[in-house]
Amino acid sequence: MDLVTAARVIQAPQSETLVHLSAAVEQAIPHRAIAELSNCSFAPFKFRGESPGPSVTIADLAALRSRAGDGGAWQGRALLAGTEVPVVVLVSAFSEPDALLVLLRTEDSPVPREVLASANALWDVVTAHMEGLRNEAVPATIAVSRAAAAARAVAISDLGDAYGASLTALLGVLRDRDVTDAAARSRATDLAVSALVELRARADLDRTQTEERAGDAFERLAESLRRALRGRDVRLDLGTPGAEEGADRVLPSDIAATAAAVVRSSVHAMLDDQRGVHRVHLGWKIAGAVLRATVRDDGPGTLSCGSLDLRRVPERLGPLGGVVEVDAVPGWGTTVTIEVPLGPPQTPREDPLTVLGARELEVLGQLARGRRNREIAGDLHISESTVKFHVAKILEKLGVGSRGEAAALAHEWGAAAR
């Protein structure tokens, strides 16, 4: 299992990752089925192959997590779908919570230690890649995450209906006059316990994969920034959120991941696009129904909105209805304020720039960079009077009263980077 194999697995669509993983380890560890319990935004619980019983469940896999400890491998026999089978359990230390891969083997013979280590390394690579996708929070990943969360919510709702049917069956057992009291109690207890365990396991998994405490999210962000700033002469000051700042509030994971990603991008923009930054202060709190993060430096105060555009900050915030503001004061430093609503936007906003023509978009892009009419005319090889005409049309079409308002829309909707 070499790097080429790992590359093929992580390049596959998320819906096919398990299939490629199975093929990658099949020769070294023959198995009849493979199961995953991970932080994958596509589907955290997946199973492929022949089940030893009616159905392998989340509760079955969750019970195996402690066998391998924190990151590592374990082999032996385990109870899955009511049947004892030989398995190999791989736990990755590169995700939170620890991602689990279970191979249902075709034989009991011990797997060599070096083979287990190689398989576990492959699983570490795959889960690290999935964690990276989640932490980067690019728009496509956010969309998948939200779709998957919605699908899981529907699945849990369906499970509720299924266990309603289980309760009906339970009552049927208790009312069956042909069954002795002792047998009825035993069957009813087994039925109720199985139903509750599976329902709770699904609900716990959904919360783990789709929610996170605001304070925990801040600590993960702070640790990632500490690593990024090692070797730089930059002090990181943390405004760690307390109870008043909503540290105990539970956030949707896509919101926490997006906010963390754009904060990291803002910090890198401050350090890479300016000189003389020696201190960065980070604040993080819940204000009403909004997560607000602030990044403040002691630099020259020359950071522009274009620096954040190049790092796709507005693009990442767009799907969640978030906004970013840059307040740069020459000689006094820069403050970047990021706000992300805790819930989905009530109504999707339409891009107001679609009313502009190609030339008008070019002029707007120049205008958003602070260019004067004469500079715009020179860059676009048109007359200054033509520029004035285009600017007037732009203001009219966008329904704004000044060049500054038009520039703000350009930054918000990405025209400044076009």
Coordinates of C-alpha atoms in Angstrom, one line a residue:
M1 CA 0.0 0.0 0.0
D2 CA 2.2 2.8 -1.4
L3 CA 1.6 6.5 -2.0
V4 CA 0.2 5.9 -5.4
T5 CA -2.5 3.7 -3.9
A6 CA -3.3 6.4 -1.3
A7 CA -3.5 9.0 -4.0
R8 CA -6.0 6.9 -5.9
V9 CA -8.2 6.4 -2.9
I10 CA -8.4 10.1 -1.9
Q11 CA -8.9 11.2 -5.5
A12 CA -12.0 9.1 -5.8
P13 CA -15.4 10.7 -5.2
Q14 CA -16.4 10.6 -1.5
S15 CA -19.3 8.2 -2.3
E16 CA -16.7 5.7 -3.6
T17 CA -14.0 6.0 -1.0
L18 CA -14.9 2.8 0.8
V19 CA -14.9 0.8 -2.4
H20 CA -11.4 2.0 -3.3
L21 CA -10.2 1.4 0.3
S22 CA -11.5 -2.2 0.1
A23 CA -9.7 -2.8 -3.2
A24 CA -6.5 -1.3 -1.8
V25 CA -6.2 -3.7 1.2
E26 CA -8.0 -6.7 -0.3
Q27 CA -4.8 -8.6 -1.2
A28 CA -3.0 -8.0 2.1
I29 CA -6.1 -8.4 4.3
P30 CA -8.8 -10.6 2.6
H31 CA -12.2 -9.6 3.7
R32 CA -15.9 -10.1 2.8
A33 CA -17.1 -6.7 4.0
I34 CA -15.8 -3.2 5.0
A35 CA -17.4 -0.6 7.3
E36 CA -16.6 3.0 8.1
L37 CA -17.5 5.3 11.0
S38 CA -15.8 8.6 10.3
N39 CA -16.1 12.4 9.9
C40 CA -16.9 12.1 6.2
S41 CA -19.3 14.9 5.2
F42 CA -20.8 12.7 2.5
A43 CA -22.0 9.9 4.9
P44 CA -20.3 9.1 8.3
F45 CA -21.5 5.5 8.4
K46 CA -21.0 3.3 5.4
F47 CA -21.0 -0.5 4.8
R48 CA -20.0 -2.5 1.7
G49 CA -20.1 -6.2 1.4
E50 CA -21.7 -9.2 2.9
S51 CA -23.2 -8.7 6.4
P52 CA -22.9 -11.6 8.8
G53 CA -26.4 -11.0 10.1
P54 CA -29.5 -8.9 9.4
S55 CA -27.5 -5.6 9.4
V56 CA -24.3 -4.2 10.8
T57 CA -25.2 -1.1 12.8
I58 CA -23.5 2.1 14.1
A59 CA -23.8 0.7 17.6
D60 CA -21.8 -2.4 16.5
L61 CA -19.0 -0.3 15.1
A62 CA -19.0 2.3 18.0
A63 CA -18.4 -0.6 20.5
L64 CA -15.2 -1.5 18.7
R65 CA -13.6 1.9 19.0
S66 CA -12.0 1.2 22.4
R67 CA -10.4 -2.0 21.1
A68 CA -7.6 -0.2 19.2
G69 CA -7.2 2.7 21.5
D70 CA -6.3 6.2 20.2
G71 CA -5.0 5.7 16.8
G72 CA -3.8 2.1 16.0
A73 CA -5.0 -1.3 14.9
W74 CA -6.6 -4.3 16.5
Q75 CA -7.5 -7.8 15.3
G76 CA -9.6 -10.5 16.8
R77 CA -13.2 -11.6 17.0
A78 CA -16.1 -9.3 17.5
L79 CA -19.9 -9.4 17.6
L80 CA -21.4 -7.7 14.5
A81 CA -25.0 -8.0 13.5
G82 CA -25.5 -10.6 16.3
T83 CA -22.7 -12.9 14.9
E84 CA -19.1 -13.3 16.1
V85 CA -16.7 -12.7 13.2
P86 CA -13.0 -12.1 12.7
V87 CA -12.2 -8.5 12.2
V88 CA -9.5 -5.9 11.8
V89 CA -10.2 -2.6 13.4
L90 CA -8.2 0.5 12.2
V91 CA -8.5 3.8 14.2
S92 CA -7.1 7.0 12.8
A93 CA -5.6 9.7 15.1
F94 CA -6.0 12.3 12.4
S95 CA -9.6 13.1 12.9
E96 CA -11.9 14.3 15.6
P97 CA -13.7 12.1 16.7
D98 CA -11.3 9.2 15.9
A99 CA -12.4 7.7 12.5
L100 CA -13.0 3.9 12.5
L101 CA -12.5 1.4 9.6
V102 CA -13.5 -2.2 10.2
L103 CA -12.7 -5.1 7.9
L104 CA -14.8 -8.2 8.3
R105 CA -12.3 -10.9 7.5
T106 CA -12.7 -14.2 5.7
E107 CA -10.3 -16.1 8.0
D108 CA -8.9 -16.1 11.6
S109 CA -5.2 -16.3 10.8
P110 CA -3.2 -13.4 12.4
V111 CA -2.4 -10.5 10.1
P112 CA 1.3 -9.6 10.2
R113 CA 2.1 -6.4 12.3
E114 CA 3.7 -4.7 9.3
V115 CA 0.6 -5.2 7.2
L116 CA -1.6 -3.7 9.9
A117 CA 0.7 -0.7 10.2
S118 CA 0.6 -0.2 6.4
A119 CA -3.2 -0.4 6.3
N120 CA -3.5 1.9 9.3
A121 CA -1.2 4.4 7.6
L122 CA -3.4 4.4 4.5
W123 CA -6.5 5.0 6.7
D124 CA -4.6 7.9 8.4
V125 CA -4.0 9.5 5.0
V126 CA -7.6 9.1 3.9
T127 CA -9.0 10.6 7.2
A128 CA -6.5 13.4 7.2
H129 CA -7.7 14.3 3.7
M130 CA -11.3 14.2 4.8
E131 CA -10.5 16.4 7.8
G132 CA -8.7 18.8 5.6
L133 CA -11.8 19.1 3.3
R134 CA -13.9 19.8 6.4
N135 CA -11.6 22.4 7.8
E136 CA -11.0 24.3 4.6
A137 CA -14.8 24.7 4.3
V138 CA -14.8 25.6 0.6
P139 CA -18.3 26.2 -0.8
A140 CA -18.6 22.8 -2.5
T141 CA -17.7 21.0 0.8
I142 CA -20.1 23.2 2.7
A143 CA -22.9 22.3 0.3
V144 CA -22.1 18.6 0.7
S145 CA -21.9 18.9 4.5
R146 CA -25.3 20.6 4.7
A147 CA -26.9 18.1 2.3
A148 CA -25.5 15.2 4.3
A149 CA -26.7 16.8 7.6
A150 CA -30.2 17.2 6.1
A151 CA -30.1 13.6 4.9
R152 CA -29.0 12.3 8.3
A153 CA -31.9 14.3 10.0
V154 CA -34.3 12.6 7.6
A155 CA -32.8 9.2 8.3
I156 CA -33.2 9.8 12.1
S157 CA -36.8 10.8 11.5
D158 CA -37.3 7.6 9.5
L159 CA -35.7 5.7 12.4
G160 CA -38.2 7.2 14.7
D161 CA -41.0 5.8 12.5
A162 CA -39.2 2.5 12.4
Y163 CA -39.0 2.3 16.2
G164 CA -42.6 3.3 16.5
A165 CA -43.2 0.1 14.5
S166 CA -40.9 -1.7 17.0
L167 CA -43.0 -0.5 19.9
T168 CA -46.1 -1.7 18.1
A169 CA -44.4 -5.1 17.7
L170 CA -43.5 -5.0 21.4
L171 CA -47.1 -4.5 22.4
G172 CA -48.0 -7.3 20.1
V173 CA -45.7 -9.6 22.0
L174 CA -47.1 -8.5 25.4
R175 CA -50.6 -9.1 24.2
D176 CA -50.0 -12.5 22.7
R177 CA -51.9 -15.0 24.9
D178 CA -50.0 -17.9 23.3
V179 CA -46.7 -16.7 24.8
T180 CA -45.8 -17.3 28.5
D181 CA -45.2 -14.2 30.7
A182 CA -41.5 -15.0 31.0
A183 CA -41.0 -15.5 27.3
A184 CA -43.0 -12.3 26.5
R185 CA -40.9 -10.3 28.9
S186 CA -37.7 -11.6 27.5
R187 CA -38.6 -11.0 23.9
A188 CA -40.1 -7.5 24.7
T189 CA -36.9 -6.5 26.6
D190 CA -34.6 -7.6 23.7
L191 CA -36.7 -5.8 21.2
A192 CA -36.9 -2.5 23.2
V193 CA -33.2 -2.5 24.1
S194 CA -32.1 -3.1 20.5
A195 CA -34.3 -0.3 19.2
L196 CA -33.2 2.2 21.8
V197 CA -29.5 1.4 21.4
E198 CA -29.6 1.9 17.6
L199 CA -31.7 5.1 17.8
R200 CA -29.4 6.6 20.4
A201 CA -26.3 5.6 18.5
R202 CA -27.6 7.3 15.4
A203 CA -28.6 10.4 17.3
D204 CA -25.3 10.7 19.1
L205 CA -23.4 10.2 15.8
D206 CA -25.4 12.9 14.1
R207 CA -24.7 15.4 16.9
T208 CA -21.0 14.5 16.9
Q209 CA -20.6 15.0 13.2
T210 CA -22.8 18.0 12.7
E211 CA -22.4 20.0 16.0
E212 CA -19.6 21.5 18.0
R213 CA -19.3 23.7 21.1
A214 CA -18.2 27.2 20.3
G215 CA -15.5 27.1 22.9
D216 CA -14.1 23.8 21.5
A217 CA -14.1 25.2 18.0
F218 CA -12.2 28.2 19.1
E219 CA -9.6 26.0 20.9
R220 CA -9.1 24.0 17.7
L221 CA -8.7 27.2 15.7
A222 CA -6.2 28.6 18.2
E223 CA -4.1 25.5 18.1
S224 CA -4.0 25.5 14.3
L225 CA -2.9 29.1 14.4
R226 CA -0.2 28.4 17.0
R227 CA 1.3 25.8 14.6
A228 CA 1.1 28.1 11.6
L229 CA 2.8 30.9 13.5
R230 CA 5.8 28.9 14.7
G231 CA 9.0 30.3 13.5
R232 CA 7.5 33.8 12.9
D233 CA 8.1 36.7 15.2
V234 CA 4.4 37.2 15.8
R235 CA 2.6 37.1 19.1
L236 CA -0.9 35.5 19.1
D237 CA -3.3 37.1 21.7
L238 CA -6.5 35.1 22.3
G239 CA -9.8 36.5 23.4
T240 CA -10.9 33.1 24.6
P241 CA -14.7 33.0 24.8
G242 CA -16.3 32.5 28.2
A243 CA -19.9 31.8 29.2
E244 CA -21.0 35.3 28.3
E245 CA -19.5 35.0 24.8
G246 CA -21.4 31.8 24.2
A247 CA -18.6 29.3 24.7
D248 CA -21.1 26.6 25.7
R249 CA -23.4 27.3 22.8
V250 CA -23.5 24.5 20.2
L251 CA -22.7 25.4 16.6
P252 CA -23.4 23.6 13.4
S253 CA -20.1 22.1 12.3
D254 CA -20.2 23.8 8.9
I255 CA -20.5 27.2 10.5
A256 CA -17.7 26.6 12.9
A257 CA -15.4 25.2 10.2
T258 CA -16.2 28.1 7.8
A259 CA -15.5 30.7 10.5
A260 CA -12.2 29.0 11.4
A261 CA -11.1 28.7 7.8
V262 CA -11.8 32.4 7.0
V263 CA -10.1 33.5 10.2
R264 CA -7.0 31.5 9.2
S265 CA -7.1 33.1 5.8
S266 CA -7.4 36.5 7.3
V267 CA -4.4 36.0 9.6
H268 CA -2.3 34.7 6.6
A269 CA -3.4 37.8 4.6
M270 CA -2.3 40.1 7.3
L271 CA 1.1 38.5 7.7
D272 CA 1.9 37.8 4.0
D273 CA 0.5 41.0 2.4
Q274 CA 1.9 43.5 5.0
R275 CA 5.2 44.1 6.7
G276 CA 5.8 45.0 10.3
V277 CA 3.0 42.8 11.9
H278 CA 4.2 41.6 15.3
R279 CA 0.9 40.9 17.1
V280 CA -2.4 39.4 16.1
H281 CA -5.4 39.4 18.4
L282 CA -8.2 36.9 17.8
G283 CA -11.7 37.3 19.3
W284 CA -14.6 34.8 19.0
K285 CA -18.1 35.1 20.4
I286 CA -21.8 34.5 19.8
A287 CA -23.9 37.6 19.6
G288 CA -27.5 36.8 19.3
A289 CA -28.0 34.5 16.3
V290 CA -24.5 35.3 14.8
L291 CA -21.0 34.0 15.3
R292 CA -18.7 37.0 15.2
A293 CA -14.9 36.5 14.9
T294 CA -12.5 39.5 14.9
V295 CA -8.9 39.5 13.8
R296 CA -6.8 42.6 14.7
D297 CA -3.1 43.3 14.0
D298 CA -0.6 46.0 14.9
G299 CA 0.7 46.4 11.4
P300 CA 0.8 49.3 9.0
G301 CA -3.0 49.2 8.2
T302 CA -2.6 48.6 4.5
L303 CA -4.6 45.4 4.2
S304 CA -7.2 45.6 1.4
C305 CA -10.4 43.7 0.7
G306 CA -8.7 42.4 -2.4
S307 CA -6.3 40.3 -0.2
L308 CA -9.3 38.5 1.3
D309 CA -10.9 38.1 -2.2
L310 CA -7.8 36.3 -3.4
R311 CA -8.1 33.9 -0.5
R312 CA -11.7 33.2 -1.3
V313 CA -13.0 34.6 2.0
P314 CA -16.3 36.1 0.6
E315 CA -16.8 33.0 -1.6
R316 CA -16.6 30.8 1.5
L317 CA -18.9 32.9 3.5
G318 CA -21.5 33.3 0.7
P319 CA -23.3 29.9 1.0
L320 CA -23.9 30.6 4.7
G321 CA -25.0 34.2 4.4
G322 CA -21.9 35.4 6.2
V323 CA -20.1 38.8 5.7
V324 CA -16.6 40.1 6.2
E325 CA -15.5 43.7 6.8
V326 CA -12.0 45.1 6.6
D327 CA -11.2 48.3 8.7
A328 CA -7.6 49.3 7.8
V329 CA -6.3 52.5 9.4
P330 CA -2.8 53.5 8.0
G331 CA -0.3 53.5 10.9
W332 CA -2.7 51.9 13.3
G333 CA -3.4 48.4 12.1
T334 CA -6.2 46.4 10.5
T335 CA -9.3 44.8 12.0
V336 CA -11.2 42.1 10.1
T337 CA -14.7 41.3 11.3
I338 CA -16.4 38.1 10.2
E339 CA -20.0 37.4 10.9
V340 CA -21.8 34.1 10.2
P341 CA -25.5 33.5 10.9
L342 CA -26.0 30.5 13.1
G343 CA -28.9 29.3 10.9
P344 CA -29.3 29.1 7.1
P345 CA -30.2 32.3 5.2
Q346 CA -34.0 32.8 5.2
T347 CA -33.9 33.4 1.4
P348 CA -31.0 33.0 -1.0
R349 CA -29.7 36.3 -2.2
E350 CA -29.3 36.9 -5.9
D351 CA -26.1 38.3 -7.3
P352 CA -26.9 42.0 -8.1
L353 CA -24.0 42.2 -10.6
T354 CA -25.8 40.0 -13.1
V355 CA -27.5 43.1 -14.5
L356 CA -24.1 44.5 -15.6
G357 CA -22.5 43.9 -19.0
A358 CA -19.0 42.6 -19.5
R359 CA -17.4 46.1 -20.0
E360 CA -19.4 47.4 -17.0
L361 CA -18.0 44.6 -14.8
E362 CA -14.5 45.5 -15.9
V363 CA -15.0 49.1 -14.9
L364 CA -16.6 48.1 -11.6
G365 CA -13.6 45.8 -10.9
Q366 CA -11.2 48.7 -11.5
L367 CA -13.4 51.0 -9.4
A368 CA -13.4 48.5 -6.5
R369 CA -9.6 48.7 -6.5
G370 CA -9.8 52.4 -5.8
R371 CA -8.8 53.5 -9.3
R372 CA -9.7 57.0 -10.6
N373 CA -11.5 57.5 -14.0
R374 CA -8.2 58.5 -15.7
E375 CA -6.5 55.3 -14.5
I376 CA -9.4 53.2 -15.5
A377 CA -9.4 54.7 -19.0
G378 CA -5.7 54.0 -19.4
D379 CA -6.0 50.4 -18.2
L380 CA -9.0 49.6 -20.4
H381 CA -7.8 51.7 -23.4
I382 CA -11.0 53.8 -23.5
S383 CA -11.7 57.5 -23.1
E384 CA -12.3 59.1 -19.7
S385 CA -15.8 60.3 -20.9
T386 CA -16.6 56.7 -21.7
V387 CA -15.5 55.6 -18.2
K388 CA -17.8 58.3 -16.7
F389 CA -20.7 57.0 -18.8
H390 CA -20.1 53.4 -17.6
V391 CA -19.8 54.5 -14.0
A392 CA -23.1 56.3 -14.2
K393 CA -24.8 53.3 -15.8
I394 CA -23.3 51.0 -13.1
L395 CA -24.7 53.2 -10.3
E396 CA -28.1 53.3 -12.0
K397 CA -28.3 49.5 -12.5
L398 CA -27.1 48.6 -9.0
G399 CA -29.4 51.2 -7.4
V400 CA -26.6 52.8 -5.4
G401 CA -25.8 56.4 -4.9
S402 CA -22.0 56.4 -4.8
R403 CA -18.8 54.8 -6.1
G404 CA -18.1 53.6 -2.6
E405 CA -21.4 51.7 -2.4
A406 CA -20.8 50.1 -5.8
A407 CA -17.3 49.1 -4.7
A408 CA -18.7 47.5 -1.6
L409 CA -21.0 45.4 -3.7
A410 CA -18.1 44.5 -6.0
H411 CA -16.1 43.2 -3.0
E412 CA -19.1 41.3 -1.6
W413 CA -19.9 39.5 -4.8
G414 CA -16.4 38.9 -6.1
A415 CA -16.2 41.5 -8.9
A416 CA -13.0 43.0 -7.5
A417 CA -11.2 39.7 -8.2
R418 CA -12.4 39.3 -11.8

